PDB file of C-alpha atoms in Angstrom:
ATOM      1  CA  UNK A   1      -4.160  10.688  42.327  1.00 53.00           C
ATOM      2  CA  UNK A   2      -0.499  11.137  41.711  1.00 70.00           C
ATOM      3  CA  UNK A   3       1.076  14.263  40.423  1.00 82.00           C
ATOM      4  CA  UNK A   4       3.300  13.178  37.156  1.00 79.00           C
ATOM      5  CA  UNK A   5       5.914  15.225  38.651  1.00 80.00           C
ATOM      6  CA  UNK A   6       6.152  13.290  42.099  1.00 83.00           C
ATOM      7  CA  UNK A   7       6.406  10.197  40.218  1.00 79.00           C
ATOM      8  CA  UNK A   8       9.088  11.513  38.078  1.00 75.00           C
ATOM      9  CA  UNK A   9      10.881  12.483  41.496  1.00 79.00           C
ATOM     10  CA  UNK A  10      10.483   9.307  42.870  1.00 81.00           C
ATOM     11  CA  UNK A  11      11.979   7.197  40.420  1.00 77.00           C
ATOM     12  CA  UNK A  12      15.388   6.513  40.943  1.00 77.00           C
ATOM     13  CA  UNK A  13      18.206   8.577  39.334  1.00 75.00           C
ATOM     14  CA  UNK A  14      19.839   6.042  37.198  1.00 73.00           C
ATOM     15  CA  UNK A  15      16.126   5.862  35.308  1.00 67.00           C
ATOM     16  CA  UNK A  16      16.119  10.033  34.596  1.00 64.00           C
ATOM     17  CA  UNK A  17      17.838  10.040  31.763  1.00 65.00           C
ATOM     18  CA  UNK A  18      15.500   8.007  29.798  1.00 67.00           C
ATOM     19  CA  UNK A  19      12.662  10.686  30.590  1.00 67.00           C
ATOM     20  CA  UNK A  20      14.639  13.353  28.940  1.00 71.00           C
ATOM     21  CA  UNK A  21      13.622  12.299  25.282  1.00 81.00           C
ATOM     22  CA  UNK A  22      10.439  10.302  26.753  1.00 82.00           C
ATOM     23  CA  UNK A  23       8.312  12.671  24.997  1.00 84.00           C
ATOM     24  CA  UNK A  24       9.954  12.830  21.778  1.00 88.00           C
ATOM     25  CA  UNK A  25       9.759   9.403  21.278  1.00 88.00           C
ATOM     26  CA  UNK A  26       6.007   9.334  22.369  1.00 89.00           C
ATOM     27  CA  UNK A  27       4.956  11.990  19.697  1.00 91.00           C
ATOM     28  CA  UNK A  28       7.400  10.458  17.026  1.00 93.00           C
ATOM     29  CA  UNK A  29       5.396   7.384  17.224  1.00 93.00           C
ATOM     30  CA  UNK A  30       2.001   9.206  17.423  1.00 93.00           C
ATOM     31  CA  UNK A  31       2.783  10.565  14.264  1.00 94.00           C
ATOM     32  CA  UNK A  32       3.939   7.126  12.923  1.00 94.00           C
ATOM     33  CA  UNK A  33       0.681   5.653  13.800  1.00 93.00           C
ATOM     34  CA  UNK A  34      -1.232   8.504  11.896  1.00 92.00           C
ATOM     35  CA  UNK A  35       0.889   8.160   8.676  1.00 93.00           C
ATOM     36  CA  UNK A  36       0.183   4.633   8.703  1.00 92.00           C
ATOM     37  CA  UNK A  37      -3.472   4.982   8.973  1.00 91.00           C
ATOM     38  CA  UNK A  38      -3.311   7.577   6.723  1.00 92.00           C
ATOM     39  CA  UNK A  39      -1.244   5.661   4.131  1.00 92.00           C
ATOM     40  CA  UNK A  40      -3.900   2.492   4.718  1.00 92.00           C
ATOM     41  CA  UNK A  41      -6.723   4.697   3.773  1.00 93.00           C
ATOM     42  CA  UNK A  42      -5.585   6.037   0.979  1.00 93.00           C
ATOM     43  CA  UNK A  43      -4.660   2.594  -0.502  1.00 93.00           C
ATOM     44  CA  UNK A  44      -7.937   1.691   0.301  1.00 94.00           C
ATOM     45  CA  UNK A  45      -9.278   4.344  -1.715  1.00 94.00           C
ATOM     46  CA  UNK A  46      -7.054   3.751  -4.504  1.00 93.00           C
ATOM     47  CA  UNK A  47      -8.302   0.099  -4.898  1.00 93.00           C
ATOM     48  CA  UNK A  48     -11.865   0.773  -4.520  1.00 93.00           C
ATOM     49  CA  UNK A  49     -11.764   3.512  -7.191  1.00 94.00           C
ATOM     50  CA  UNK A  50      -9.668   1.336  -9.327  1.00 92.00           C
ATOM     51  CA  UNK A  51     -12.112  -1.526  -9.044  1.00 91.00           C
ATOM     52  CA  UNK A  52     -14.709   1.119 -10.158  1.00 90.00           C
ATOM     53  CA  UNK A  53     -13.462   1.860 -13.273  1.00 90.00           C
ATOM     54  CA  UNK A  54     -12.273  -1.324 -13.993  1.00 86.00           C
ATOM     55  CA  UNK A  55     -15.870  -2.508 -13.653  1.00 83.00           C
ATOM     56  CA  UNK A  56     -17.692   0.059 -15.540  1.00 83.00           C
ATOM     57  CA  UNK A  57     -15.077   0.482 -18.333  1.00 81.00           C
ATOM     58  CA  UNK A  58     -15.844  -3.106 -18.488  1.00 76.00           C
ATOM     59  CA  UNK A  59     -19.462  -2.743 -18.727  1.00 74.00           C
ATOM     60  CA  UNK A  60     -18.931   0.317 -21.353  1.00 75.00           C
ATOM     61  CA  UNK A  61     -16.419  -1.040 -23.756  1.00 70.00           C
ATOM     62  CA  UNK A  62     -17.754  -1.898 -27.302  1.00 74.00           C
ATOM     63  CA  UNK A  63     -18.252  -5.393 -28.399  1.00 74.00           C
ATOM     64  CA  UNK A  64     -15.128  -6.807 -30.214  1.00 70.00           C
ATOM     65  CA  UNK A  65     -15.419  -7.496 -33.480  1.00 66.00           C
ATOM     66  CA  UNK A  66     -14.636 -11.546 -34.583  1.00 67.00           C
ATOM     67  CA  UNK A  67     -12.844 -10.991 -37.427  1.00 73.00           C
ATOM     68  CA  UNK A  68      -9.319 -12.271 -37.586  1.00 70.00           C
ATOM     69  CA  UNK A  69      -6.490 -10.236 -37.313  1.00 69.00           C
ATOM     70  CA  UNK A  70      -3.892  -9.215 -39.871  1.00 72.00           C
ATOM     71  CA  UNK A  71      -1.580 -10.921 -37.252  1.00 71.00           C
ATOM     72  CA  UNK A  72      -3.038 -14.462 -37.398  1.00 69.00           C
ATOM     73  CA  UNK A  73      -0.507 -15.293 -39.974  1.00 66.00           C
ATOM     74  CA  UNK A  74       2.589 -15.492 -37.108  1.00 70.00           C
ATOM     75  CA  UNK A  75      -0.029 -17.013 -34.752  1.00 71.00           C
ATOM     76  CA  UNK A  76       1.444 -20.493 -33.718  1.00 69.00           C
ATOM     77  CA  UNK A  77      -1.399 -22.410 -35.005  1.00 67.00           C
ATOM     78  CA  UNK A  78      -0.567 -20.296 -38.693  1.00 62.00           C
ATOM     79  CA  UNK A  79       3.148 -21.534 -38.218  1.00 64.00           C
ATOM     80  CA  UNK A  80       2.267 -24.897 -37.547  1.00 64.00           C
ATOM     81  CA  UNK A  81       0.442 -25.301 -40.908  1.00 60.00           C
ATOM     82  CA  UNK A  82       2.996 -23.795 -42.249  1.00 60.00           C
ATOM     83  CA  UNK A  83       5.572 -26.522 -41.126  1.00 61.00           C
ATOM     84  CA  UNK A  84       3.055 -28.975 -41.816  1.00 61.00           C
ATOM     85  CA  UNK A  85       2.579 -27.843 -45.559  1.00 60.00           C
ATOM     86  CA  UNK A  86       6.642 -27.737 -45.559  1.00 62.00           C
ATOM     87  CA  UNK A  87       7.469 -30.760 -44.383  1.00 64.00           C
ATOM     88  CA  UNK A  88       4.793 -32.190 -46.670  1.00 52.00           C
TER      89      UNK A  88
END
């Protein structure tokens, strides 16, 4: 097995340079990867919980009344009556 050192020795000299920050850039992007997965779980989480309570307020929320709003009369089927008794 080869020594990570020989091989760095052997590579030619015009190549060096780019070892310098080699390992920078290797733990920059381990880190990326982690945030990411990090980020992806989290979002998971997020919808999962929000499906939750979306569901069960669902299931929990009291049974609406069908009596007509104060509001009706700007509804468009009020204003259409209302052109209709207009217009004659």
């Amino acid at each position: 097995m080869m020594d990570l050192d020989s091989l760095i020795s052997r590579t030619p000299a015009a190549a060096r340079p780019a070892f310098d920050t080699l390992e920078q850039r290797v733990w920059r992007e381990v880190e990326a990867i982690g945030a990411r997965s990090r980020s992806a779980r989290v979002r998971m989480a997020a919808l999962t919980v929000a499906a939750m309570v979306g569901g069960l307020s669902g299931l929990a929320a009291p049974e609406r009344a069908s009596t007509r709003s104060e509001l009706a009369v700007f509804s468009p089927s009020a204003s259409a009556l209302f052109v209709g008794a207009t217009l004659g």
